[in-house]
PDB file of C-alpha atoms in Angstrom:
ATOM      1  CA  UNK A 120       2.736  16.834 -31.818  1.00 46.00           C
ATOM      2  CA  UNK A 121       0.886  14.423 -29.683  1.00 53.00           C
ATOM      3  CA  UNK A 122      -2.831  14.897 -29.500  1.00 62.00           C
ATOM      4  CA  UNK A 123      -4.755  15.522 -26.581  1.00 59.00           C
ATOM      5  CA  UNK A 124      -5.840  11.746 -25.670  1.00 65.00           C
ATOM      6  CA  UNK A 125      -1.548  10.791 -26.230  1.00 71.00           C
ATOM      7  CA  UNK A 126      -0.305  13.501 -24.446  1.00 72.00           C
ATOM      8  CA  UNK A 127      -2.608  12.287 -21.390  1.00 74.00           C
ATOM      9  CA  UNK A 128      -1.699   8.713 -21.724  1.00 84.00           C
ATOM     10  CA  UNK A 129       2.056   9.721 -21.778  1.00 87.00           C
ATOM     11  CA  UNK A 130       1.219  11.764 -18.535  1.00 86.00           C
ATOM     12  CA  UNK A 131      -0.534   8.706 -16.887  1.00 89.00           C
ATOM     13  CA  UNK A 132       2.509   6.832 -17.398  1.00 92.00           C
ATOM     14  CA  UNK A 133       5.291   9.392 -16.494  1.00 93.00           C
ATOM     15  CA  UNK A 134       3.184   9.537 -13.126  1.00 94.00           C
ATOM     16  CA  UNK A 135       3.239   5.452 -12.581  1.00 96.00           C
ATOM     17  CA  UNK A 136       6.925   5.525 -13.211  1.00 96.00           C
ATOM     18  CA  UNK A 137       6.982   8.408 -10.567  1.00 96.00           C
ATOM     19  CA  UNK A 138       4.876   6.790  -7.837  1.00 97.00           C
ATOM     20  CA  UNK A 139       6.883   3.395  -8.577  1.00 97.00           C
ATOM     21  CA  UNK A 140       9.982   5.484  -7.870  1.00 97.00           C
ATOM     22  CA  UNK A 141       8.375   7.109  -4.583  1.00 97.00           C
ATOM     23  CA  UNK A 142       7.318   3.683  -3.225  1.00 97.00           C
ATOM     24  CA  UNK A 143      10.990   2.754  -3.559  1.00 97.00           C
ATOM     25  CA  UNK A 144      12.151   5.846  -1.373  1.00 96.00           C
ATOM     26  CA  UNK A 145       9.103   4.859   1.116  1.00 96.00           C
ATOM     27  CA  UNK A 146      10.365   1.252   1.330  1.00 94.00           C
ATOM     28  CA  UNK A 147      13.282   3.103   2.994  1.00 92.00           C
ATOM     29  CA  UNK A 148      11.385   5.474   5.088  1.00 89.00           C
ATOM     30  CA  UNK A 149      10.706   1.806   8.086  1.00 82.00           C
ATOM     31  CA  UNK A 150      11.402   0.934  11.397  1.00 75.00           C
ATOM     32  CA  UNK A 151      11.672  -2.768  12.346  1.00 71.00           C
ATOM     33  CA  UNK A 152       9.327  -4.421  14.668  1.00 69.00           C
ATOM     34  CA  UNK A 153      11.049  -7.738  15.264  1.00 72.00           C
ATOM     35  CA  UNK A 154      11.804  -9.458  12.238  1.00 78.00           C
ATOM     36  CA  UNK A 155       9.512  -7.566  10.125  1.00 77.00           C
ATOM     37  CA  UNK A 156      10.093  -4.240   8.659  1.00 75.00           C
ATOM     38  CA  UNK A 157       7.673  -1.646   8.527  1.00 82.00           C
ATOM     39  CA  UNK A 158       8.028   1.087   5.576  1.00 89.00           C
ATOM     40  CA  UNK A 159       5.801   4.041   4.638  1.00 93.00           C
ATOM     41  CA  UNK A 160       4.926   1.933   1.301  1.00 96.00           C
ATOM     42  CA  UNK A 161       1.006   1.995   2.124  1.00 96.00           C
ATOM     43  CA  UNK A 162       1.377   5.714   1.847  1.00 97.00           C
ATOM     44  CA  UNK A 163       2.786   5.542  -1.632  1.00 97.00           C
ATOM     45  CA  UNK A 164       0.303   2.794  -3.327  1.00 98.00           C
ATOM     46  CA  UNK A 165      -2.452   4.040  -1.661  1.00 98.00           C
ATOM     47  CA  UNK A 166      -1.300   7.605  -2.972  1.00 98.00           C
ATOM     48  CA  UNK A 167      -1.557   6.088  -6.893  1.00 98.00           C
ATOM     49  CA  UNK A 168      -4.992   4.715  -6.173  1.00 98.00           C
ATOM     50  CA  UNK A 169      -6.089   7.815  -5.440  1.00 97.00           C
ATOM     51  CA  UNK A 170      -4.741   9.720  -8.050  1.00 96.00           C
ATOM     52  CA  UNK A 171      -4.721   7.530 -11.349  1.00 95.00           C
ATOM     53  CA  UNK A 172      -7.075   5.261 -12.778  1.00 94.00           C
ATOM     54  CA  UNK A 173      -7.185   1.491 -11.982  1.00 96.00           C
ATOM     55  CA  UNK A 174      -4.905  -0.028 -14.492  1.00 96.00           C
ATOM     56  CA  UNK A 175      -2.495   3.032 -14.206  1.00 96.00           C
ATOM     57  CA  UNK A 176      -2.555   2.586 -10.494  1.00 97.00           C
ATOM     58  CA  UNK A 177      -1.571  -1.112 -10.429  1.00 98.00           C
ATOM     59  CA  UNK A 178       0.916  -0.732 -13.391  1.00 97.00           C
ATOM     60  CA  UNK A 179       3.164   1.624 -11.148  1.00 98.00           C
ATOM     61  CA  UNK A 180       3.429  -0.948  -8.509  1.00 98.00           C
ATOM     62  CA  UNK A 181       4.503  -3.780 -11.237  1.00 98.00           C
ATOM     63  CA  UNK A 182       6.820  -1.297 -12.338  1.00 98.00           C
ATOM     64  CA  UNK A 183       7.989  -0.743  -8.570  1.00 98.00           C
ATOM     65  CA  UNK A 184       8.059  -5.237  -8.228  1.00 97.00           C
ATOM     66  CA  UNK A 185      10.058  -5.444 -11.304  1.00 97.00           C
ATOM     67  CA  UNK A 186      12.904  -2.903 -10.254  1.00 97.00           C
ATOM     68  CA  UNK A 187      13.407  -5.171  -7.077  1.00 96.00           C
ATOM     69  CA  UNK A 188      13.302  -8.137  -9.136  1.00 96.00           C
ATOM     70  CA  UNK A 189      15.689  -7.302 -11.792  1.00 95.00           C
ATOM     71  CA  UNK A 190      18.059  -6.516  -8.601  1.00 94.00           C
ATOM     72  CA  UNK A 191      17.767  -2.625  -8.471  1.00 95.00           C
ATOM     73  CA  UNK A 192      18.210  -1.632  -4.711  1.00 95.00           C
ATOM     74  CA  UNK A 193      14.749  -0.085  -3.866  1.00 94.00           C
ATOM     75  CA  UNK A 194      13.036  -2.911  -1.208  1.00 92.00           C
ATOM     76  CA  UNK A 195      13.174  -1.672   2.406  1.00 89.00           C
ATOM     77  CA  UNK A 196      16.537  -1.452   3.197  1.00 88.00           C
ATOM     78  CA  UNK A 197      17.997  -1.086  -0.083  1.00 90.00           C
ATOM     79  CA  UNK A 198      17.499  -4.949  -1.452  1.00 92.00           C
ATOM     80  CA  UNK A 199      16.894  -5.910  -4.340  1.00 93.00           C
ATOM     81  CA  UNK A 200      16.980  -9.228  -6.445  1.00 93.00           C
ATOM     82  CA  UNK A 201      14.140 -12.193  -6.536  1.00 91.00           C
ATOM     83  CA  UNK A 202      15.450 -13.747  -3.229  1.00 90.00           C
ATOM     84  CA  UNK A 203      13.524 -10.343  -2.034  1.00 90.00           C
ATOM     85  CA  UNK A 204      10.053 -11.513  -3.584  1.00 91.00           C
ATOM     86  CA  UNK A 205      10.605 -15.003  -1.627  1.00 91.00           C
ATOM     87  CA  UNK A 206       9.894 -15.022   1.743  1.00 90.00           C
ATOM     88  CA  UNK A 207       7.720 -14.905   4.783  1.00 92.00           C
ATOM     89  CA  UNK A 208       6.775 -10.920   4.023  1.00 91.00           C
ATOM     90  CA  UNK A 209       6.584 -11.391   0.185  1.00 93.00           C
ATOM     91  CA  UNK A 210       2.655 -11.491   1.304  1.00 94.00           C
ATOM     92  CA  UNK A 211       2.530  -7.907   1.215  1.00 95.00           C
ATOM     93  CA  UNK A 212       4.840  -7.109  -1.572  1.00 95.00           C
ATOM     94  CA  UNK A 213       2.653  -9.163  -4.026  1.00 96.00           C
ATOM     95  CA  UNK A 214      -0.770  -7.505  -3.320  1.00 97.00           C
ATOM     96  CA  UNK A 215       0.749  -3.540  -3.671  1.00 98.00           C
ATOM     97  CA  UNK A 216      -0.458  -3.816  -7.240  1.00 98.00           C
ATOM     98  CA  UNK A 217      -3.869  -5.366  -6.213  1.00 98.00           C
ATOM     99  CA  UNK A 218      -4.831  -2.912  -3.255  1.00 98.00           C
ATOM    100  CA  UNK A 219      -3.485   0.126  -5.910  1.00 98.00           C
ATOM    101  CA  UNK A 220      -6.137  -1.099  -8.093  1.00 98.00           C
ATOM    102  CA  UNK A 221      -8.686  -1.458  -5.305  1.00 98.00           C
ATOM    103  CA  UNK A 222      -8.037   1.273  -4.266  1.00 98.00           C
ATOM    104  CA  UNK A 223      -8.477   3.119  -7.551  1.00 98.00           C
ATOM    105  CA  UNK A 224     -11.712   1.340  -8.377  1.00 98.00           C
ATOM    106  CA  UNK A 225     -13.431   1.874  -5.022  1.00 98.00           C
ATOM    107  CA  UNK A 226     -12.567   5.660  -4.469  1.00 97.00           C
ATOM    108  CA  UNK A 227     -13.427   6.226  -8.231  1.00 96.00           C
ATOM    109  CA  UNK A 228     -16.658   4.561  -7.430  1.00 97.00           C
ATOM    110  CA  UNK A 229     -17.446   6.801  -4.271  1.00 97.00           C
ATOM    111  CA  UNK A 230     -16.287  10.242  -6.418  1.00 96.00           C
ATOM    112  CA  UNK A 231     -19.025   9.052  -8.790  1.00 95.00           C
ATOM    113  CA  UNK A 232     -21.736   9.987  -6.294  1.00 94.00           C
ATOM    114  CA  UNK A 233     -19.451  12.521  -4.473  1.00 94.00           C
ATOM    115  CA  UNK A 234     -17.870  14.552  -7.650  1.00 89.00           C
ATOM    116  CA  UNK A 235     -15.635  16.505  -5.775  1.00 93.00           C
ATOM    117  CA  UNK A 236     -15.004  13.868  -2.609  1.00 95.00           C
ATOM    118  CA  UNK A 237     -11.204  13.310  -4.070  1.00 96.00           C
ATOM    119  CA  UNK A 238     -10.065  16.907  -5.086  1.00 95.00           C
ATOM    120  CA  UNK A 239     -12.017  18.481  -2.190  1.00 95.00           C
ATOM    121  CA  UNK A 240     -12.835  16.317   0.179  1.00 96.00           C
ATOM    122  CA  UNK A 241     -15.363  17.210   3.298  1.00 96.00           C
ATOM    123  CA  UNK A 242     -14.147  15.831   6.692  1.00 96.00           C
ATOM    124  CA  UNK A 243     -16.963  13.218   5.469  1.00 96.00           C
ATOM    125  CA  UNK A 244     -15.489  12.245   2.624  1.00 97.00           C
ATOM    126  CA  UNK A 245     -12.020  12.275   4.258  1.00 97.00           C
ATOM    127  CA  UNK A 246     -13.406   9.521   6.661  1.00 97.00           C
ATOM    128  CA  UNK A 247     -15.664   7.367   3.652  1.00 98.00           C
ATOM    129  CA  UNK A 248     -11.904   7.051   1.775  1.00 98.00           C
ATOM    130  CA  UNK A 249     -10.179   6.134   5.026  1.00 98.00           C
ATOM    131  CA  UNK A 250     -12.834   3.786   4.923  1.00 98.00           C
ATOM    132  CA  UNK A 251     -12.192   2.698   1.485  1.00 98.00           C
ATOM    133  CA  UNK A 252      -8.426   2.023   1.902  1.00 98.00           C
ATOM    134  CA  UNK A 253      -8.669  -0.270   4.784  1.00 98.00           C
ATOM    135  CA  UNK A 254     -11.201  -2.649   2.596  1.00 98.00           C
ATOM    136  CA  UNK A 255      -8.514  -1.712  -0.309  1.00 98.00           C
ATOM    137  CA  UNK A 256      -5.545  -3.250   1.475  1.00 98.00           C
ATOM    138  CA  UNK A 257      -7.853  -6.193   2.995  1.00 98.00           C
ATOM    139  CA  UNK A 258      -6.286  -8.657   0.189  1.00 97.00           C
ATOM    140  CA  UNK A 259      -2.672  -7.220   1.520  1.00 97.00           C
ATOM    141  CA  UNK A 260      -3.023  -7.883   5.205  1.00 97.00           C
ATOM    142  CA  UNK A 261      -4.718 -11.275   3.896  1.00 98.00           C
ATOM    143  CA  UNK A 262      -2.229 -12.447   1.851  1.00 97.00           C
ATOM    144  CA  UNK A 263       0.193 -11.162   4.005  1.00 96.00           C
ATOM    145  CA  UNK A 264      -0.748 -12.943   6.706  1.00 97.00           C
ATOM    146  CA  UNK A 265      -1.285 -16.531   5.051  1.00 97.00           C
ATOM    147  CA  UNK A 266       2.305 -16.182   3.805  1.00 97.00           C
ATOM    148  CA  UNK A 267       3.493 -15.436   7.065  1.00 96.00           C
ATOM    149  CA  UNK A 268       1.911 -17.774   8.636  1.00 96.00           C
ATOM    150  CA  UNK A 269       3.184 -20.897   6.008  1.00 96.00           C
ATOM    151  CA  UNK A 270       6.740 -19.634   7.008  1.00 96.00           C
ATOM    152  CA  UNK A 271       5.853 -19.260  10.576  1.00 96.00           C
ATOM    153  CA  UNK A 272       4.316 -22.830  10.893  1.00 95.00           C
ATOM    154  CA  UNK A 273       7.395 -24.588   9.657  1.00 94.00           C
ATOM    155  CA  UNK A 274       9.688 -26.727  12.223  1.00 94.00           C
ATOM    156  CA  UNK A 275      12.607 -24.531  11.458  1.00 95.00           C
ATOM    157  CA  UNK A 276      14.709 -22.240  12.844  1.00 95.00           C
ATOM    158  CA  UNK A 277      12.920 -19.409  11.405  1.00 94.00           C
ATOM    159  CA  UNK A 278       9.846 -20.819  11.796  1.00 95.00           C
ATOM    160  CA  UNK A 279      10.330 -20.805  15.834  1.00 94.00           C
ATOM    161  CA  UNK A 280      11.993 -17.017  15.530  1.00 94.00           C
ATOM    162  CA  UNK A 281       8.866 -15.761  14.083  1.00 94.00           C
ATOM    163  CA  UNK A 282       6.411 -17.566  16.320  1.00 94.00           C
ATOM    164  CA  UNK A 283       8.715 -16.637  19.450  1.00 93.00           C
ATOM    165  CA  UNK A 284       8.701 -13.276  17.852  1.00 91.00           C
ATOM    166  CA  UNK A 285       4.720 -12.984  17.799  1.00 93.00           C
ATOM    167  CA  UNK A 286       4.210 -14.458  20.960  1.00 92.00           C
ATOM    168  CA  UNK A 287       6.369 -11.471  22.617  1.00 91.00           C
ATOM    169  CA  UNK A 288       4.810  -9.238  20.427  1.00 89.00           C
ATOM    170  CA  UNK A 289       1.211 -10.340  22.207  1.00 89.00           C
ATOM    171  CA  UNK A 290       2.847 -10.566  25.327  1.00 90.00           C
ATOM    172  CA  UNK A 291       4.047  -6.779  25.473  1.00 88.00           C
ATOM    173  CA  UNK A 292       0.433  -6.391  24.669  1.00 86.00           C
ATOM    174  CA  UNK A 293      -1.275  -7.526  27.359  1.00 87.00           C
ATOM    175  CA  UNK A 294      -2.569 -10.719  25.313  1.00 84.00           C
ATOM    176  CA  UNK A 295      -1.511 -14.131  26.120  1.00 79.00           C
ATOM    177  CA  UNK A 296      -2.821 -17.495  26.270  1.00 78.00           C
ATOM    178  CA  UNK A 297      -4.505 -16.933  22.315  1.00 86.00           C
ATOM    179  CA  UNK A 298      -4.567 -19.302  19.942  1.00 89.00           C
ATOM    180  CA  UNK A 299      -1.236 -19.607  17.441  1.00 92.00           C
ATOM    181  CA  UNK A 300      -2.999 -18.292  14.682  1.00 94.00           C
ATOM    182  CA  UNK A 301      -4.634 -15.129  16.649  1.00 95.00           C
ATOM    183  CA  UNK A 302      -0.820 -14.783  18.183  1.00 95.00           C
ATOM    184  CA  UNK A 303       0.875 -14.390  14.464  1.00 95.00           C
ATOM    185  CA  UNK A 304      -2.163 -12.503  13.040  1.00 96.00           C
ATOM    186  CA  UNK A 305      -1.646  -9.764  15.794  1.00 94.00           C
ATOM    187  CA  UNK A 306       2.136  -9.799  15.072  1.00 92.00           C
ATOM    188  CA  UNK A 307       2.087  -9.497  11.241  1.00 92.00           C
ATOM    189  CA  UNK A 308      -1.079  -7.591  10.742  1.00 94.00           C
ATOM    190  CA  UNK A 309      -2.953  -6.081  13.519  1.00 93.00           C
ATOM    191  CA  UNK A 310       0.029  -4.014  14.813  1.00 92.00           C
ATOM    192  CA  UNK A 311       0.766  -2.176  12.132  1.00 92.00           C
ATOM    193  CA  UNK A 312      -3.123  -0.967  11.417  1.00 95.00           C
ATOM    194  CA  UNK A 313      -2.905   2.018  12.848  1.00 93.00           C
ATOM    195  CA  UNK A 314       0.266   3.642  10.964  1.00 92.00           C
ATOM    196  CA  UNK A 315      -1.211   2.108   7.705  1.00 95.00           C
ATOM    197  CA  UNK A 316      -5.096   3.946   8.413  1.00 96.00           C
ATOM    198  CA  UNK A 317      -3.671   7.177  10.588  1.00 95.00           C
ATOM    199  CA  UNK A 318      -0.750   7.729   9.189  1.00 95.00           C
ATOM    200  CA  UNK A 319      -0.007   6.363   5.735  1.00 96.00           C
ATOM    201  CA  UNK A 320      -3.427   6.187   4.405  1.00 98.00           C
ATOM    202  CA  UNK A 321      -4.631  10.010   5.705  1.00 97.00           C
ATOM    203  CA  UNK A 322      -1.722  11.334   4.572  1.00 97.00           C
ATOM    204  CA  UNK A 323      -2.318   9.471   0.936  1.00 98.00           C
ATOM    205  CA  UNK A 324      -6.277  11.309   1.083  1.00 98.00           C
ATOM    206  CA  UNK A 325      -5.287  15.144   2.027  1.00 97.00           C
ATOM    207  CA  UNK A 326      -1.860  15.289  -0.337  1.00 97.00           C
ATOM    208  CA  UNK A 327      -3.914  13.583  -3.379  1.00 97.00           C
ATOM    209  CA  UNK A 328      -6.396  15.964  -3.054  1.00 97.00           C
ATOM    210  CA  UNK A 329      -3.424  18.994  -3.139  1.00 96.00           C
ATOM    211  CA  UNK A 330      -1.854  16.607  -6.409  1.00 95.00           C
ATOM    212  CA  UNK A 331      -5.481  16.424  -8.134  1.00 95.00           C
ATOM    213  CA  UNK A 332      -6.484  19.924  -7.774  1.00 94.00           C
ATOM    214  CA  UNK A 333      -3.245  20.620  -9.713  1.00 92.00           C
ATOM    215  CA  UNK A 334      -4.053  18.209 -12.705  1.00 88.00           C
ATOM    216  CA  UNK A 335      -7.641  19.676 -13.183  1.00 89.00           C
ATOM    217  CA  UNK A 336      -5.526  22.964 -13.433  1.00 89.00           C
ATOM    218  CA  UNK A 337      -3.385  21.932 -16.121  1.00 84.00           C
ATOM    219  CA  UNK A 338      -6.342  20.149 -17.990  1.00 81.00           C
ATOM    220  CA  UNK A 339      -5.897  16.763 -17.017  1.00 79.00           C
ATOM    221  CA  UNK A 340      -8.793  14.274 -16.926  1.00 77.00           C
ATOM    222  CA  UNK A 341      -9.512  13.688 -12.949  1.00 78.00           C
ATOM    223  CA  UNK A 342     -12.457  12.281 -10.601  1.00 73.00           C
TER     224      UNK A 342
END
């Protein structure tokens, strides 16, 4: 029999596993915007932050970058392989594991003060951890973006598809004459915002708070 503190640790890492095999299905749960694809993978790293601890949090999206890279099918649009983690939106791929964590640490943090701000969150706390996961997925938009950009810069074919891309992109919006660099930050970050914090990221807060109630239930360790 497995005592207490190696029954939770098996737990911890049956749920990684889990939430590295539902940011697989999210990946496939996208609409395109041009060249780019957008998924419903915010909602599913955001979703570990809030429910396990930092290093468990970031371990489940490892997990999820080393299924793609050994070649299992579960990138958006059922890739897999390393030529997925090379490329001009590898940006975001590499930081899931980072923002996880961030996202662990800094909601952790706030349910220090707030004991009950994750498993029974006040509309207050609902909008501090909304709060939290856009500074969580900073480094992703970041990272993101630089990548993009390098790719976008190039005098190559792609290079002119993307920029052509994001100047349409802040065309339809109303925004021309910008500088390139404001042109491709609107295309590959500023765009998709809105799903990531109203959609993805809310949706992360009030299910994690269903998921957490449950694990105090069954006598598991949470925030």
């Amino acid at each position: 029999m497995l005592k207490a503190e190696g029954r939770e640790k098996v737990t911890y890492l049956t749920l990684s596993s889990f939430l590295a095999a539902l940011t697989a299905v999210c990946a496939q749960l996208q609409f395109r915007l041009g060249p780019v694809p957008h998924t419903m993978q915010n909602f599913a790293f955001i979703l570990a932050g809030l429910l396990l601890r930092p290093k468990y949090a970031a371990l489940s999206q490892l997990i999820y970058l080393l299924l793609v890279a050994t070649g299992v099918p579960v990138a958006a649009e059922f890739r897999g392989g390393v030529a997925v983690l090379v490329g001009y939106t590898v940006g975001y791929l590499w930081m899931f594991p980072v923002s996880s964590f961030l996202m662990s640490y800094l909601s952790r943090s706030y349910a220090a003060r707030r004991p009950e701000a994750l498993v029974n969150p006040s509309l207050r706390d609902k909008a501090a951890l909304l709060t939290l996961s856009l500074l969580a997925v900073l480094p992703l938009y970041a990272v993101g973006f630089l990548v993009f950009c390098y790719y976008a810069l190039q005098p190559t074919a792609l290079g002119e598809g993307l920029t052509a891309w994001s100047e349409t992109v802040a065309a339809i919006l109303g925004l021309k004459g910008l500088n390139k660099l404001l042109v491709l930050f609107i295309a590959s970050v500023l765009v998709f915002v809105p799903q990531d914090l109203l959609v993805d990221h809310l949706l992360a807060i009030i299910i994690a708070a269903r998921v957490l109630r449950y694990m105090r239930e069954i006598g598991l360790d949470v925030p």
